[in-house]
Short mmCIF file of C-alpha atoms in Angstrom, two decimals:
data_model
loop_
_atom_site.label_atom_id
_atom_site.label_comp_id
_atom_site.label_asym_id
_atom_site.label_seq_id
_atom_site.Cartn_x
_atom_site.Cartn_y
_atom_site.Cartn_z
CA MET A 1 78.73 51.23 128.66
CA ILE A 2 77.78 53.78 125.91
CA GLU A 3 74.25 53.46 123.87
CA ILE A 4 74.19 55.97 121.05
CA GLN A 5 71.01 56.04 119.54
CA ASP A 6 70.54 57.95 116.08
CA LEU A 7 73.35 60.68 117.00
CA SER A 8 73.44 63.90 114.62
CA VAL A 9 75.52 66.66 115.02
CA ILE A 10 75.11 69.65 112.60
CA PHE A 11 77.59 72.69 112.45
CA GLY A 12 76.91 75.94 110.98
CA GLU A 13 74.02 78.28 110.08
CA ALA A 14 71.25 77.63 107.58
CA GLY A 15 72.85 77.72 104.01
CA GLN A 16 76.24 76.44 104.88
CA ARG A 17 75.11 73.62 107.09
CA VAL A 18 77.58 70.67 107.41
CA VAL A 19 76.44 67.45 108.65
CA ALA A 20 79.15 66.25 110.66
CA VAL A 21 77.49 63.15 112.38
CA ASP A 22 74.56 61.63 110.20
CA GLY A 23 72.34 59.34 112.62
CA VAL A 24 74.87 57.24 114.02
CA SER A 25 73.93 54.30 116.39
CA LEU A 26 76.12 52.26 118.14
CA ARG A 27 76.50 50.27 121.75
CA VAL A 28 80.02 49.71 123.55
CA LEU A 29 80.04 47.00 125.88
CA PRO A 30 81.53 47.44 130.05
CA GLY A 31 85.26 46.71 129.54
CA GLU A 32 85.31 46.37 126.20
CA SER A 33 87.74 48.39 123.88
CA PHE A 34 85.69 50.14 121.02
CA GLY A 35 87.43 51.98 117.90
CA LEU A 36 86.12 54.63 115.43
CA VAL A 37 87.95 54.65 112.24
CA GLY A 38 87.61 56.74 109.25
CA GLU A 39 89.70 59.71 106.86
CA SER A 40 89.06 63.09 107.74
CA GLY A 41 85.57 64.24 108.13
CA SER A 42 84.14 61.25 108.42
CA GLY A 43 82.70 62.43 112.17
CA LYS A 44 84.75 60.12 114.32
CA SER A 45 86.16 62.52 116.48
CA THR A 46 82.78 64.55 116.84
CA ILE A 47 81.23 61.36 118.34
CA LEU A 48 83.89 61.14 120.73
CA ARG A 49 83.46 65.09 121.64
CA ALA A 50 79.55 64.61 121.82
CA VAL A 51 80.02 61.80 124.38
CA ALA A 52 82.62 63.88 125.95
CA GLY A 53 80.21 66.71 126.64
CA LEU A 54 82.26 68.81 124.45
CA ILE A 55 79.86 69.73 122.04
CA ASP A 56 76.28 70.87 123.18
CA HIS A 57 74.15 71.02 120.01
CA TRP A 58 73.78 67.40 119.12
CA GLY A 59 70.63 65.47 118.39
CA GLY A 60 69.41 61.75 119.52
CA SER A 61 70.39 60.10 122.76
CA ILE A 62 73.51 58.93 124.57
CA ARG A 63 73.38 56.81 127.51
CA ILE A 64 76.42 56.09 129.50
CA ASP A 65 76.40 53.23 132.01
CA GLY A 66 72.78 53.19 131.45
CA HIS A 67 71.99 56.52 132.68
CA PRO A 68 70.42 59.36 129.57
CA VAL A 69 73.16 62.33 129.73
CA GLY A 70 71.91 66.16 128.43
CA ARG A 71 73.77 68.77 127.10
CA LYS A 72 75.38 69.80 130.29
CA ARG A 73 77.45 67.22 132.18
CA SER A 74 77.40 66.75 135.97
CA ARG A 75 80.87 66.56 137.99
CA ASP A 76 79.96 62.92 138.63
CA PHE A 77 79.98 62.45 134.99
CA TYR A 78 83.67 63.58 134.71
CA ARG A 79 84.34 61.06 137.52
CA LEU A 80 83.09 58.44 135.12
CA VAL A 81 84.23 59.36 131.80
CA GLN A 82 87.61 60.90 131.16
CA MET A 83 89.79 61.84 127.91
CA VAL A 84 93.14 61.53 126.58
CA PHE A 85 93.85 64.07 123.79
CA GLN A 86 95.76 64.04 120.63
CA ASP A 87 98.53 66.34 120.97
CA PRO A 88 100.48 66.26 124.54
CA PHE A 89 102.27 69.60 123.44
CA GLY A 90 98.54 71.15 123.69
CA SER A 91 96.91 69.57 126.24
CA LEU A 92 99.23 69.98 129.39
CA HIS A 93 99.35 73.43 130.95
CA PRO A 94 102.99 74.38 130.06
CA LYS A 95 103.30 76.50 133.29
CA HIS A 96 102.03 73.68 135.70
CA THR A 97 104.05 71.08 137.16
CA VAL A 98 103.09 67.35 136.82
CA ASP A 99 102.04 67.41 140.13
CA ARG A 100 99.73 70.13 139.67
CA ILE A 101 98.38 68.65 136.57
CA LEU A 102 97.41 65.64 138.35
CA SER A 103 96.42 67.27 141.62
CA GLU A 104 93.91 69.65 139.86
CA PRO A 105 91.35 66.87 138.98
CA LEU A 106 91.45 65.73 142.74
CA ILE A 107 90.84 69.22 144.12
CA ILE A 108 88.04 69.93 141.91
CA HIS A 109 86.37 66.37 143.24
CA GLY A 110 87.26 67.41 146.50
CA LEU A 111 89.14 64.03 147.22
CA ASP A 112 91.70 64.00 149.77
CA ASP A 113 94.87 61.98 149.69
CA ALA A 114 96.42 63.74 146.91
CA GLU A 115 99.61 62.58 147.81
CA ALA A 116 99.18 59.09 147.50
CA ARG A 117 96.96 59.43 144.58
CA VAL A 118 99.61 61.41 142.58
CA ARG A 119 102.15 58.82 143.17
CA ALA A 120 100.06 55.70 142.39
CA ALA A 121 98.98 57.64 138.95
CA LEU A 122 102.70 58.24 138.09
CA ASP A 123 103.36 54.63 138.85
CA GLN A 124 100.72 53.44 136.84
CA VAL A 125 102.06 55.00 133.62
CA GLN A 126 105.56 53.86 134.61
CA LEU A 127 106.85 57.00 135.06
CA GLY A 128 109.01 57.46 138.40
CA PRO A 129 108.74 59.65 141.38
CA SER A 130 111.42 62.04 139.86
CA PHE A 131 108.90 63.27 137.11
CA ARG A 132 106.42 64.62 139.86
CA PHE A 133 108.03 68.23 139.79
CA ARG A 134 109.06 68.47 136.13
CA TYR A 135 107.45 70.90 133.89
CA PRO A 136 105.82 69.52 130.57
CA HIS A 137 108.64 71.41 128.33
CA GLN A 138 111.31 69.01 130.37
CA LEU A 139 109.19 65.87 129.00
CA SER A 140 109.44 64.01 125.72
CA GLY A 141 106.33 63.63 123.69
CA GLY A 142 106.00 60.01 124.97
CA GLN A 143 106.56 61.24 128.61
CA ARG A 144 103.71 64.05 128.18
CA GLN A 145 101.21 61.38 126.78
CA ARG A 146 101.99 59.08 130.02
CA VAL A 147 101.25 62.38 132.19
CA ALA A 148 97.88 62.99 130.07
CA ILE A 149 96.99 59.18 130.45
CA ALA A 150 97.69 59.78 134.25
CA ARG A 151 95.28 62.98 134.57
CA ALA A 152 92.54 60.76 133.29
CA LEU A 153 93.43 57.84 135.62
CA ILE A 154 93.47 59.64 138.78
CA LEU A 155 90.01 60.07 139.12
CA SER A 156 89.41 56.22 138.47
CA PRO A 157 87.14 56.43 135.49
CA ARG A 158 85.36 53.64 134.07
CA LEU A 159 85.54 55.10 130.50
CA ILE A 160 88.12 56.50 128.69
CA LEU A 161 87.88 58.40 125.64
CA LEU A 162 90.86 58.19 123.68
CA ASP A 163 91.54 60.84 120.63
CA GLU A 164 94.47 59.77 118.39
CA PRO A 165 96.49 58.99 121.41
CA THR A 166 99.49 58.19 119.63
CA SER A 167 99.67 59.95 116.07
CA ALA A 168 101.69 62.47 116.99
CA LEU A 169 104.31 60.07 118.45
CA ASP A 170 107.22 58.03 116.81
CA VAL A 171 106.48 54.52 116.00
CA SER A 172 108.63 53.33 118.49
CA ILE A 173 107.17 55.29 121.36
CA GLN A 174 103.43 54.61 120.21
CA ALA A 175 104.13 51.17 120.69
CA GLU A 176 104.94 51.82 124.44
CA ILE A 177 101.85 54.05 124.75
CA LEU A 178 99.62 51.17 123.27
CA ASN A 179 101.05 48.40 125.44
CA LEU A 180 100.72 50.71 128.41
CA LEU A 181 96.88 51.40 127.45
CA ASP A 182 96.38 47.57 127.14
CA ASP A 183 98.01 46.55 130.57
CA ILE A 184 95.70 49.55 131.96
CA ARG A 185 92.53 48.12 130.60
CA ARG A 186 93.35 44.68 131.61
CA ASP A 187 94.27 45.48 135.37
CA LEU A 188 91.48 48.10 136.09
CA GLY A 189 88.58 47.03 133.68
CA VAL A 190 87.99 50.19 132.01
CA THR A 191 86.25 50.61 128.88
CA TYR A 192 87.72 52.51 125.95
CA LEU A 193 86.27 54.44 122.84
CA LEU A 194 89.58 55.21 120.84
CA VAL A 195 89.29 57.56 117.58
CA SER A 196 92.31 56.75 115.08
CA HIS A 197 92.62 57.40 111.55
CA ASP A 198 95.13 54.25 111.69
CA LEU A 199 93.76 51.20 111.09
CA GLY A 200 96.82 49.20 112.34
CA VAL A 201 96.18 50.78 115.56
CA VAL A 202 92.78 50.07 116.12
CA ALA A 203 93.13 46.31 114.78
CA HIS A 204 95.71 46.30 117.69
CA MET A 205 93.55 48.04 120.31
CA CYS A 206 90.11 47.12 120.10
CA ASP A 207 87.62 44.41 120.35
CA ARG A 208 85.29 45.70 117.59
CA LEU A 209 85.70 48.95 115.28
CA ALA A 210 82.98 50.72 113.49
CA VAL A 211 84.00 52.34 109.91
CA MET A 212 82.96 55.96 109.19
CA ARG A 213 82.59 58.37 106.31
CA GLN A 214 81.17 61.20 105.55
CA GLY A 215 79.23 61.70 108.91
CA ALA A 216 77.75 58.17 108.59
CA LEU A 217 78.57 54.50 109.65
CA VAL A 218 79.51 52.46 107.42
CA GLU A 219 79.76 49.26 109.14
CA VAL A 220 80.82 47.77 112.39
CA ALA A 221 83.60 44.72 112.66
CA SER A 222 85.15 42.68 115.46
CA GLN A 223 89.09 42.73 115.44
CA GLY A 224 88.96 39.05 113.67
CA ASP A 225 87.08 40.41 111.23
CA LEU A 226 89.36 42.79 110.48
CA ALA A 227 92.41 40.48 110.74
CA ALA A 228 91.25 38.24 108.61
CA GLY A 229 90.26 40.83 105.75
CA ALA A 230 86.63 39.97 106.29
CA LEU A 231 84.90 43.25 105.99
CA ARG A 232 81.63 43.58 103.92
CA GLU A 233 81.44 47.18 102.64
CA PRO A 234 83.27 48.08 99.73
CA TYR A 235 84.42 51.26 101.47
CA SER A 236 85.83 49.53 104.63
CA GLN A 237 87.61 47.07 102.10
CA GLN A 238 89.36 49.75 100.41
CA LEU A 239 90.29 51.64 103.88
CA MET A 240 91.62 48.24 104.76
CA LEU A 241 93.60 47.57 101.79
CA ALA A 242 95.20 51.12 101.64
CA SER A 243 96.41 51.01 105.01
CA LYS A 244 98.50 48.11 104.05
CA GLY A 245 101.07 50.19 102.06
CA TYR A 246 101.63 50.86 98.39
CA ASP A 247 100.11 48.66 95.80
CA ARG A 248 99.61 49.98 92.04
CA ALA A 249 96.49 47.72 91.49
CA VAL A 250 94.72 48.79 94.81
CA VAL A 251 95.04 51.93 93.89
CA ASN A 252 93.60 51.58 90.50
CA SER A 253 90.63 49.64 91.90
CA PHE A 254 89.60 53.05 94.12
CA THR A 255 86.33 54.35 93.39
CA ASP A 256 86.30 58.21 94.07
CA THR A 257 86.67 59.37 97.30
CA MET B 1 132.26 58.60 83.35
CA GLN B 2 129.55 59.27 86.14
CA GLU B 3 127.02 59.82 83.49
CA LYS B 4 127.82 56.53 82.36
CA SER B 5 127.27 54.56 85.33
CA GLY B 6 123.70 56.52 85.70
CA ILE B 7 125.01 58.06 89.11
CA ILE B 8 122.94 61.36 89.54
CA LEU B 9 123.80 62.06 93.17
CA ASP B 10 126.87 60.93 94.93
CA VAL B 11 126.97 61.81 98.44
CA GLU B 12 130.22 60.83 100.41
CA ASP B 13 131.04 61.62 104.46
CA LEU B 14 128.22 64.27 104.85
CA ASN B 15 128.24 65.89 107.94
CA ILE B 16 125.91 68.49 109.29
CA ARG B 17 126.64 70.65 112.77
CA PHE B 18 124.65 73.52 114.16
CA ASP B 19 125.99 75.64 116.76
CA THR B 20 123.63 75.85 119.85
CA PRO B 21 124.21 77.69 123.26
CA LYS B 22 124.61 74.43 124.54
CA GLY B 23 127.67 73.61 122.43
CA GLU B 24 127.77 71.78 119.34
CA PHE B 25 124.93 69.54 117.68
CA HIS B 26 126.17 66.80 115.12
CA ALA B 27 122.68 66.08 113.39
CA VAL B 28 124.00 64.17 110.47
CA LYS B 29 127.41 62.05 110.52
CA ASP B 30 129.12 60.62 107.82
CA VAL B 31 126.19 59.57 105.48
CA SER B 32 127.40 58.38 102.24
CA PHE B 33 124.98 57.21 99.29
CA ARG B 34 124.93 57.34 95.38
CA MET B 35 121.73 57.07 93.82
CA ARG B 36 120.54 56.63 90.14
CA ARG B 37 117.19 57.46 88.71
CA GLU B 38 115.42 55.31 91.21
CA LYS B 39 112.78 55.68 94.42
CA LEU B 40 115.25 56.17 97.27
CA ALA B 41 113.67 56.43 100.71
CA ILE B 42 115.57 57.81 103.83
CA VAL B 43 113.51 56.78 106.67
CA GLY B 44 114.19 56.90 110.31
CA GLU B 45 112.09 58.93 113.57
CA SER B 46 112.13 62.39 114.69
CA GLY B 47 115.82 63.45 115.11
CA SER B 48 117.28 61.02 112.80
CA GLY B 49 118.70 63.50 110.32
CA LYS B 50 116.59 62.27 107.41
CA THR B 51 115.12 65.97 106.86
CA GLN B 52 118.70 67.72 107.31
CA THR B 53 120.05 65.26 104.89
CA GLY B 54 117.22 65.77 102.45
CA ARG B 55 117.65 69.89 102.86
CA ALA B 56 121.41 69.62 102.78
CA ILE B 57 121.22 68.14 98.98
CA LEU B 58 119.52 71.77 98.23
CA GLY B 59 121.67 73.83 100.29
CA LEU B 60 118.66 74.46 102.36
CA THR B 61 120.04 73.45 105.85
CA GLN B 62 120.71 75.99 108.63
CA GLY B 63 123.59 73.80 109.64
CA ARG B 64 127.25 73.82 108.72
CA ILE B 65 127.71 71.18 105.85
CA SER B 66 131.19 69.29 105.43
CA ALA B 67 131.35 66.29 103.21
CA LYS B 68 134.31 64.62 101.11
CA ARG B 69 131.81 64.60 98.25
CA LEU B 70 128.48 66.33 97.40
CA ALA B 71 127.95 66.20 93.71
CA PHE B 72 125.06 66.17 91.31
CA HIS B 73 126.29 64.90 87.97
CA ASP B 74 129.59 66.48 87.70
CA THR B 75 128.84 69.81 89.58
CA SER B 76 129.97 69.97 93.02
CA LEU B 77 127.10 71.26 95.51
CA LEU B 78 129.79 71.99 98.05
CA GLY B 79 130.64 75.54 97.96
CA LEU B 80 128.44 76.52 95.12
CA ASP B 81 127.35 80.41 94.68
CA ALA B 82 123.93 81.95 94.49
CA ALA B 83 124.36 81.64 90.58
CA GLY B 84 125.04 78.26 90.71
CA TRP B 85 122.47 77.39 93.37
CA ARG B 86 119.92 79.06 90.77
CA GLN B 87 120.94 76.68 87.91
CA ILE B 88 119.77 73.68 90.22
CA ARG B 89 117.38 74.72 92.73
CA GLY B 90 113.77 74.34 91.35
CA ARG B 91 115.10 73.48 87.68
CA ARG B 92 117.33 70.06 88.16
CA ILE B 93 116.61 69.58 91.52
CA ALA B 94 113.23 70.26 93.24
CA MET B 95 111.55 69.70 96.63
CA VAL B 96 108.09 68.68 98.01
CA MET B 97 107.58 69.67 101.46
CA GLN B 98 105.31 67.73 103.77
CA ASP B 99 102.22 70.32 103.96
CA PRO B 100 100.42 72.14 101.67
CA LYS B 101 98.94 74.40 103.81
CA TYR B 102 102.09 75.95 104.50
CA SER B 103 104.38 75.42 101.23
CA LEU B 104 101.96 77.01 98.95
CA ASN B 105 101.65 80.95 98.68
CA PRO B 106 98.28 81.53 100.21
CA VAL B 107 97.88 85.21 98.26
CA MET B 108 98.74 83.67 94.88
CA THR B 109 96.49 81.51 92.34
CA ILE B 110 97.77 78.18 92.20
CA GLY B 111 98.09 79.24 88.10
CA ASP B 112 100.17 81.92 88.89
CA GLN B 113 102.66 80.15 91.19
CA LEU B 114 102.57 77.29 88.48
CA ILE B 115 103.92 79.83 85.88
CA GLU B 116 106.27 81.29 88.42
CA ALA B 117 108.08 77.85 88.88
CA GLY B 118 108.21 77.46 85.24
CA GLN B 119 109.13 81.36 83.88
CA ARG B 120 113.31 80.74 84.04
CA SER B 121 113.16 77.38 82.29
CA LEU B 122 110.48 77.68 79.76
CA ALA B 123 109.92 79.99 76.53
CA PRO B 124 107.22 82.58 77.85
CA GLY B 125 104.64 81.32 75.18
CA SER B 126 104.29 77.95 76.44
CA VAL B 127 104.69 78.41 80.32
CA ARG B 128 100.79 78.52 80.57
CA SER B 129 99.99 75.18 78.50
CA ARG B 130 102.69 73.35 80.30
CA ALA B 131 101.22 74.38 83.74
CA LEU B 132 97.72 72.94 82.50
CA GLU B 133 99.67 69.80 81.32
CA MET B 134 101.15 69.21 84.66
CA LEU B 135 97.76 69.64 86.44
CA GLU B 136 96.65 66.99 84.08
CA ALA B 137 99.55 64.82 84.69
CA VAL B 138 99.26 64.76 88.46
CA LYS B 139 95.65 63.48 87.91
CA ILE B 140 93.70 66.66 88.69
CA ARG B 141 90.27 66.23 86.97
CA ASP B 142 89.45 69.66 86.00
CA PRO B 143 93.11 71.57 85.33
CA LEU B 144 91.44 74.56 84.40
CA ARG B 145 89.38 75.37 87.77
CA VAL B 146 92.56 74.28 89.66
CA PHE B 147 94.38 76.57 87.98
CA ASN B 148 92.40 79.44 88.71
CA ALA B 149 91.71 78.71 92.45
CA TRP B 150 93.68 79.82 95.29
CA PRO B 151 95.42 77.53 97.68
CA HIS B 152 92.51 78.05 100.39
CA GLU B 153 89.95 76.43 97.62
CA LEU B 154 91.64 73.26 97.68
CA SER B 155 91.69 70.01 99.83
CA GLY B 156 94.61 68.87 100.88
CA GLY B 157 95.38 66.00 98.43
CA MET B 158 94.68 68.42 95.71
CA GLY B 159 97.07 71.10 97.19
CA GLN B 160 99.62 68.31 97.43
CA ARG B 161 98.81 67.29 93.68
CA ALA B 162 99.22 70.78 92.86
CA MET B 163 102.73 71.42 94.77
CA ILE B 164 103.99 68.30 92.67
CA ALA B 165 102.89 69.80 89.45
CA MET B 166 104.59 72.74 90.35
CA MET B 167 108.03 71.07 91.28
CA LEU B 168 107.51 69.26 87.84
CA MET B 169 107.16 72.42 85.83
CA ALA B 170 110.76 72.81 84.95
CA GLU B 171 111.35 68.99 84.53
CA PRO B 172 113.63 68.30 87.53
CA GLU B 173 115.85 65.50 87.39
CA LEU B 174 115.57 64.77 90.82
CA LEU B 175 112.79 65.47 93.17
CA ILE B 176 113.07 65.48 96.90
CA ALA B 177 109.97 64.77 98.85
CA ASP B 178 109.98 65.47 102.39
CA GLU B 179 106.93 63.16 104.20
CA PRO B 180 104.95 64.56 101.04
CA THR B 181 101.73 62.38 102.04
CA SER B 182 102.02 62.52 105.76
CA ALA B 183 99.27 65.19 105.99
CA LEU B 184 97.06 63.06 103.39
CA ASP B 185 94.16 60.56 104.43
CA VAL B 186 95.42 56.98 103.46
CA THR B 187 93.50 56.72 99.97
CA VAL B 188 94.74 60.16 99.03
CA ARG B 189 98.06 59.09 100.06
CA LEU B 190 98.14 56.14 97.54
CA GLN B 191 96.73 58.21 94.88
CA VAL B 192 99.28 61.07 95.34
CA LEU B 193 101.79 58.15 95.49
CA ALA B 194 100.82 56.63 92.27
CA ILE B 195 101.37 59.84 90.55
CA LEU B 196 105.02 60.25 92.08
CA ASP B 197 105.59 56.56 90.77
CA ASP B 198 104.44 57.10 87.24
CA LEU B 199 106.44 60.31 87.24
CA VAL B 200 109.52 58.39 88.03
CA LYS B 201 109.07 56.00 85.26
CA THR B 202 108.01 57.96 82.68
CA ARG B 203 110.21 61.17 82.71
CA ASP B 204 113.30 59.38 84.22
CA MET B 205 113.47 61.25 87.27
CA GLY B 206 115.21 60.21 90.72
CA LEU B 207 113.04 60.51 93.65
CA ILE B 208 114.34 60.62 97.42
CA PHE B 209 111.33 60.06 99.52
CA ILE B 210 111.63 60.88 103.13
CA SER B 211 109.68 59.49 105.29
CA HIS B 212 108.93 57.94 109.03
CA ASP B 213 106.57 55.19 107.71
CA LEU B 214 108.59 51.83 107.27
CA ASN B 215 105.51 49.87 105.75
CA LEU B 216 104.97 52.60 102.94
CA VAL B 217 108.48 53.10 101.90
CA ARG B 218 108.61 49.06 101.99
CA THR B 219 106.03 48.70 99.23
CA PHE B 220 106.99 52.12 97.02
CA CYS B 221 110.47 52.49 96.95
CA ASP B 222 113.24 50.89 95.37
CA ARG B 223 116.10 51.08 97.96
CA VAL B 224 115.78 52.45 101.77
CA LEU B 225 118.57 54.09 104.09
CA ILE B 226 117.28 53.73 107.55
CA MET B 227 118.64 56.42 109.78
CA TYR B 228 119.39 56.83 113.35
CA GLY B 229 120.90 59.29 115.25
CA GLY B 230 122.52 61.05 112.49
CA ARG B 231 123.60 58.11 110.61
CA VAL B 232 123.11 55.46 108.08
CA VAL B 233 122.62 52.31 110.10
CA GLU B 234 121.39 50.27 106.92
CA THR B 235 120.92 50.25 103.62
CA ARG B 236 118.58 47.58 102.06
CA MET B 237 116.46 46.88 99.00
CA ALA B 238 113.05 47.74 99.81
CA ARG B 239 111.72 44.15 99.05
CA ASP B 240 114.01 42.50 101.52
CA LEU B 241 113.53 45.05 104.06
CA ARG B 242 111.98 42.81 106.13
CA ALA B 243 115.37 40.77 105.90
CA ALA B 244 116.90 43.57 107.70
CA THR B 245 119.87 42.85 110.06
CA HIS B 246 120.38 45.82 111.97
CA PRO B 247 118.38 45.71 115.17
CA TYR B 248 117.25 49.09 114.76
CA THR B 249 115.54 48.25 111.69
CA GLN B 250 114.29 44.80 112.91
CA GLY B 251 113.05 46.82 115.96
CA LEU B 252 111.03 49.50 114.18
CA LEU B 253 109.30 46.77 111.87
CA ALA B 254 108.58 44.89 114.84
CA CYS B 255 106.91 47.42 116.84
CA SER B 256 104.53 48.99 113.93
CA PRO B 257 100.95 47.17 114.68
CA GLU B 258 99.94 45.26 111.45
CA ILE B 259 96.10 44.48 110.33
CA ASP B 260 96.51 41.07 109.53
CA ARG B 261 99.16 40.03 112.39
CA PRO B 262 97.19 41.20 115.54
CA THR B 263 99.65 40.35 118.41
CA ARG B 264 98.94 40.72 122.43
CA ARG B 265 101.88 43.13 123.03
CA LEU B 266 103.87 45.36 120.41
CA ALA B 267 107.75 44.63 120.69
CA THR B 268 109.24 47.71 121.88
CA LEU B 269 112.76 49.25 120.60
CA GLN B 270 115.54 48.76 123.06
CA ARG B 271 117.63 51.59 122.17
CA ASP B 272 121.53 51.15 121.87
CA PRO B 273 123.72 54.48 122.38
CA ALA B 274 126.09 52.57 119.85
CA TRP B 275 123.94 52.91 116.97
CA ALA B 276 124.50 56.56 116.73
CA GLU B 277 128.28 56.20 117.28
CA ALA B 278 129.40 53.45 115.46
CA PRO B 279 130.81 53.55 111.92
CA ALA B 280 127.64 52.59 109.82
CA ALA B 281 127.31 48.81 109.88
CA ALA B 282 127.68 48.28 106.27
CA PRO B 283 129.67 50.42 103.80
CA GLY B 284 126.59 49.14 101.88
CA ALA B 285 125.97 52.56 100.46
CA ALA B 286 128.40 52.12 98.00
CA PRO B 287 127.00 51.61 94.73
CA ALA B 288 128.27 47.83 94.10
CA ASP B 289 125.51 45.95 95.69
CA THR B 290 122.83 48.14 95.77
CA GLY B 291 122.07 48.68 92.33
CA SER B 292 119.12 47.19 91.28
#
């Protein structure tokens, strides 16, 4: 579904150049859920934004569904690829009702039968019809993230990019959203590319994952490898042990970060 | 008498209420606990009252506090006047907040902020050397560089270490840390925790660690208070947290994804309004069954 070859993203002018992504190649299969994990500055979100077309100065090649994509994306591209952002407080227009938020993509893409599609999308994210004419400030964080997911689903995309979709939520709400995302993938067969700093979330959601560090891809592992603790690279091991909680011996074993 | 039992903080039936346009909001309800020089966690989700409880100890909440008892050693913190608070805040009880970006003064160097924090309790000649010593104590490799640095020149982990160093200038007996590592990357987080751990051990300090992360407090703290809807619903030794009996604690533990135990579906929490209303399950906040 996604083929990334030698992707590089550089920010800043000469002299203050920051190589945010440094020659990364990876493939995501159709229907797969693939995770990008790493600490801040690892380049994981930058890869996602390059795939989404939110950054226009990347180098290398990106192919989606077999077709190379350019700097500027067509309207058709966004029928295929949609995104859910981290902060459900910032990603929904505060003065638009849920109905308008969900209808807008339909209008842009000239789709009819908005009524039925909006209802179906709300149903898909398990929000009742009573939510349709509410404003974002009348919703909890978890409900807002459901609306953001419904907005991504309403164009029936085949690839959904998830940027830390639950990191702003309490852990009990996170569980509900992760279960919902899992159901959606199983029902619709969509592909996920998920970015998270939380190895627990990635372990739960993804078939495979790539560990990133300072713009480079450290290793690709399967969910089984991660669960069994069978990561090859010392940095991935360190990240995994650190994610399991506080352990003085583990802290002492850290190499410089 | 209290000193002998080692109790440094005694909270009994703490209530915090806010007046809002929609009426009174009861944020913290009948919270009671006593602590020794230990690592005590207060965990809960947003709105559980954990932050307000921490702030009330320093008299920093905007809400109305009432309590049967709120005492630090033999000093009652209820109705303390400004002069009384000056003896306590920053000197004997200090607080570290979540995000160093907002809690450091952006227009003062780290060194000046450390000196300011120590000025009132240290001899003038020794403040600077103590500041450098504290930066070293929080494992900053080049203390002089950080001493002269501005907050914006430091990374998040470095900034949080500087914050902790500042809070330790006056050698407090109790440190309240409100989500001190939530804004940090996971490896840096553990390094900062290791520093706090050492300080509790070597300086004989009490630590109240406020967090939403059950897995972290289970592995880091000695004892855990679990709050829901303003109430302490359960108190447990951290090592026994997995044997929690309250449905809320059990639910929270079950709904966190774990790396080595992947499940198809995460358990979800079935909230029961009674958790926030019923009297706390255990009068287990009493010190008898909570000593280590």
